[in-house]
Amino acid sequence: MSTPSLLPARPRRRLLAAGVAVVLAAGALVALVPSGAASAATYPSWDDVQAAKQSQSDQAAKVTEIRGLIAQLQSQSAAKEKAAAAAGTAYQDAQTDYDRKALEQRKLQSQADDAEKTAAASEAQAGQLAAQLGRSSSQDVTTDLLTKPSASGDLLYELGAMSKLTEQADGIYSEASQDRGTAQALADKSKVAEDALGVLAAQAQAKMRAAQTAADQAQAAVAAQAANQDRLEAQLALLTSKTKTTQAGYEKGVKIEKERQARLARERAAAAAAAARALPAAATAGVPASGGGATGGGAANSSGWVRPAAGFQSSPYGLRVDPYTHVYTLHAGVDLAPACYSPIYAAASGTVTFAGNGGGYGNEVVLDNGGGISTAYGHIVNGGIMVAAGEHVTAGQQIAQVGSTGWSTGCHLHFETRVNGAAVDPVPFMAARGISV
């Protein structure tokens, strides 16, 4: 189990690395300094370092400068990542609080609806008794006693029956009144809870925006560190040793490392594809296969939806003891468990509203799918987010890779479906759209 990861890398980092190589060829590099950095944005060129070696004092000053720049890069990156983690946790806490209160409100509303039906039935029964009493009272029992003394026994029985009926009616009227009061009280509680949800939803949205800003700032700091630290350390080695490190040698090393990373990425993708092929065959729309697994992605069905990942369902929606925190709480989605690094697909077309550190959700992507519907994808592997906030994606497009970041005990996708911001059970929600999860 890992603690919430600090920040996912994005494909744009590959573009950044290519840009770094181009700038290096010109002999100078302008740093990408994260938002809020107070220092200058220029770094020593290889020519600066070579020139500093001509003087012992200049060399010592350059060493101090470069060491300070490396420390600054590390400090800024760590601070921004820590801030992103804190913002992600605040967002997750707000979202969890909202989800819990939304579930409570739905239960209250269900109870209020049931109480309304009970009150209506009680009032109908009371009305029927009232009509029966009205018919009985229209007969003049006293007159019958005087004109028909031979039938007095029957008439007295009628009087007794009417008295019993009146007592019964009083009890039913009282019960109907109580049922109506209960229904109204539950309806009032549900309305109060519903009104409070608006505030909680706004808080969760504000925290999510703050978490996205923090994630973007951390990404900028990480990018600056990735773009500059290795080169600065190579320049430092040139100043402090007798090695003949050169710009050309450094660029060659960068190229080799890029090729290594690309090879590892291809190997991970191939492994994920092999794992997906090993699953039992299933329909593209996500029909369950024997053995509990199913494929994900592919072309959208007639409803415009796809299964967000392969694998069987390892944990359902609902209240449970969290396996990571050991606290009884709402699990606001379902967990799908394919292999690590397996692809995660957009369940429906939409716009990315969040892509970053989601606290206990780990690396997370949230999509606004339109019509008040949104979907969320959590526990993405470090470096596995493939989209950015504001980007439009289509159903079935790969947006991330499965991981085990955040409050996770193993590689899986935590998948949520939300209606007007509130989490609902993805199983019936997706089933209504022709998808089995």
Short mmCIF file of N, CA and C in Angstrom, two decimals, residues 23 25 28 32 37 91 106 151 158 170 174 192 263 267 270 292 299 304 306 310 312 327 330-331 354 396 418 420 426:
data_model
loop_
_atom_site.label_atom_id
_atom_site.label_comp_id
_atom_site.label_asym_id
_atom_site.label_seq_id
_atom_site.Cartn_x
_atom_site.Cartn_y
_atom_site.Cartn_z
N VAL A 23 17.19 23.20 -27.30
CA VAL A 23 17.79 24.39 -26.68
C VAL A 23 19.25 24.14 -26.32
N ALA A 25 21.31 22.37 -27.89
CA ALA A 25 22.13 22.46 -29.11
C ALA A 25 22.54 23.89 -29.39
N ALA A 28 22.50 27.03 -24.70
CA ALA A 28 21.94 27.68 -23.51
C ALA A 28 20.57 27.09 -23.26
N LEU A 32 12.33 26.22 -17.07
CA LEU A 32 10.90 26.32 -16.85
C LEU A 32 10.70 26.42 -15.35
N ALA A 37 7.86 30.91 -8.28
CA ALA A 37 9.29 30.90 -8.00
C ALA A 37 9.83 32.31 -8.02
N TYR A 91 -9.46 17.99 -1.10
CA TYR A 91 -10.50 17.73 -2.11
C TYR A 91 -11.19 16.41 -1.83
N ARG A 106 -30.66 10.76 0.34
CA ARG A 106 -31.46 9.85 -0.48
C ARG A 106 -32.24 8.86 0.38
N ALA A 151 -88.37 -5.58 18.01
CA ALA A 151 -87.02 -5.69 17.44
C ALA A 151 -86.00 -4.92 18.26
N GLU A 158 -77.44 -2.77 17.30
CA GLU A 158 -76.97 -1.78 16.34
C GLU A 158 -76.30 -0.60 17.06
N ASP A 170 -62.24 6.70 15.74
CA ASP A 170 -61.39 7.66 16.45
C ASP A 170 -59.93 7.22 16.44
N SER A 174 -56.81 9.08 14.57
CA SER A 174 -55.61 9.46 15.33
C SER A 174 -54.36 8.89 14.65
N VAL A 192 -34.22 19.83 4.37
CA VAL A 192 -33.08 20.48 5.04
C VAL A 192 -31.77 19.85 4.57
N ARG A 263 11.57 2.56 -24.39
CA ARG A 263 11.56 1.10 -24.45
C ARG A 263 10.76 0.53 -23.27
N GLU A 267 7.37 -1.70 -23.38
CA GLU A 267 7.27 -2.99 -22.70
C GLU A 267 6.07 -3.03 -21.76
N ALA A 270 2.98 -3.35 -23.91
CA ALA A 270 2.86 -4.70 -24.45
C ALA A 270 2.38 -5.67 -23.38
N GLY A 292 -15.41 -13.93 -14.57
CA GLY A 292 -15.59 -12.66 -13.89
C GLY A 292 -14.89 -11.50 -14.52
N ALA A 299 -15.20 0.51 -29.32
CA ALA A 299 -16.18 1.46 -29.85
C ALA A 299 -17.34 1.60 -28.88
N GLY A 304 -23.54 5.36 -26.29
CA GLY A 304 -22.36 6.21 -26.23
C GLY A 304 -21.43 5.89 -25.08
N VAL A 306 -18.77 2.92 -22.90
CA VAL A 306 -17.92 1.72 -22.96
C VAL A 306 -17.54 1.33 -21.54
N ALA A 310 -10.61 -3.36 -18.23
CA ALA A 310 -10.82 -4.80 -18.18
C ALA A 310 -10.84 -5.25 -16.72
N PHE A 312 -12.15 -8.11 -13.42
CA PHE A 312 -13.35 -8.40 -12.64
C PHE A 312 -13.57 -7.32 -11.59
N VAL A 327 -11.71 2.21 8.38
CA VAL A 327 -12.84 3.00 8.86
C VAL A 327 -14.09 2.61 8.07
N LEU A 330 -18.33 5.12 3.18
CA LEU A 330 -18.92 4.87 1.88
C LEU A 330 -17.84 4.64 0.83
N HIS A 331 -17.92 3.52 0.13
CA HIS A 331 -17.08 3.29 -1.04
C HIS A 331 -17.90 3.78 -2.22
N PHE A 354 -10.58 17.35 -14.00
CA PHE A 354 -9.52 17.18 -13.00
C PHE A 354 -8.57 16.12 -13.49
N GLY A 396 -14.11 5.56 -25.07
CA GLY A 396 -13.19 4.52 -25.49
C GLY A 396 -11.76 4.98 -25.66
N ARG A 418 -21.31 9.76 -11.30
CA ARG A 418 -21.95 10.80 -10.49
C ARG A 418 -23.08 11.47 -11.27
N ASN A 420 -25.33 14.88 -11.02
CA ASN A 420 -25.38 16.20 -10.37
C ASN A 420 -24.40 16.26 -9.19
N PRO A 426 -22.35 2.54 -9.69
CA PRO A 426 -22.05 2.40 -11.11
C PRO A 426 -22.68 1.18 -11.78
#
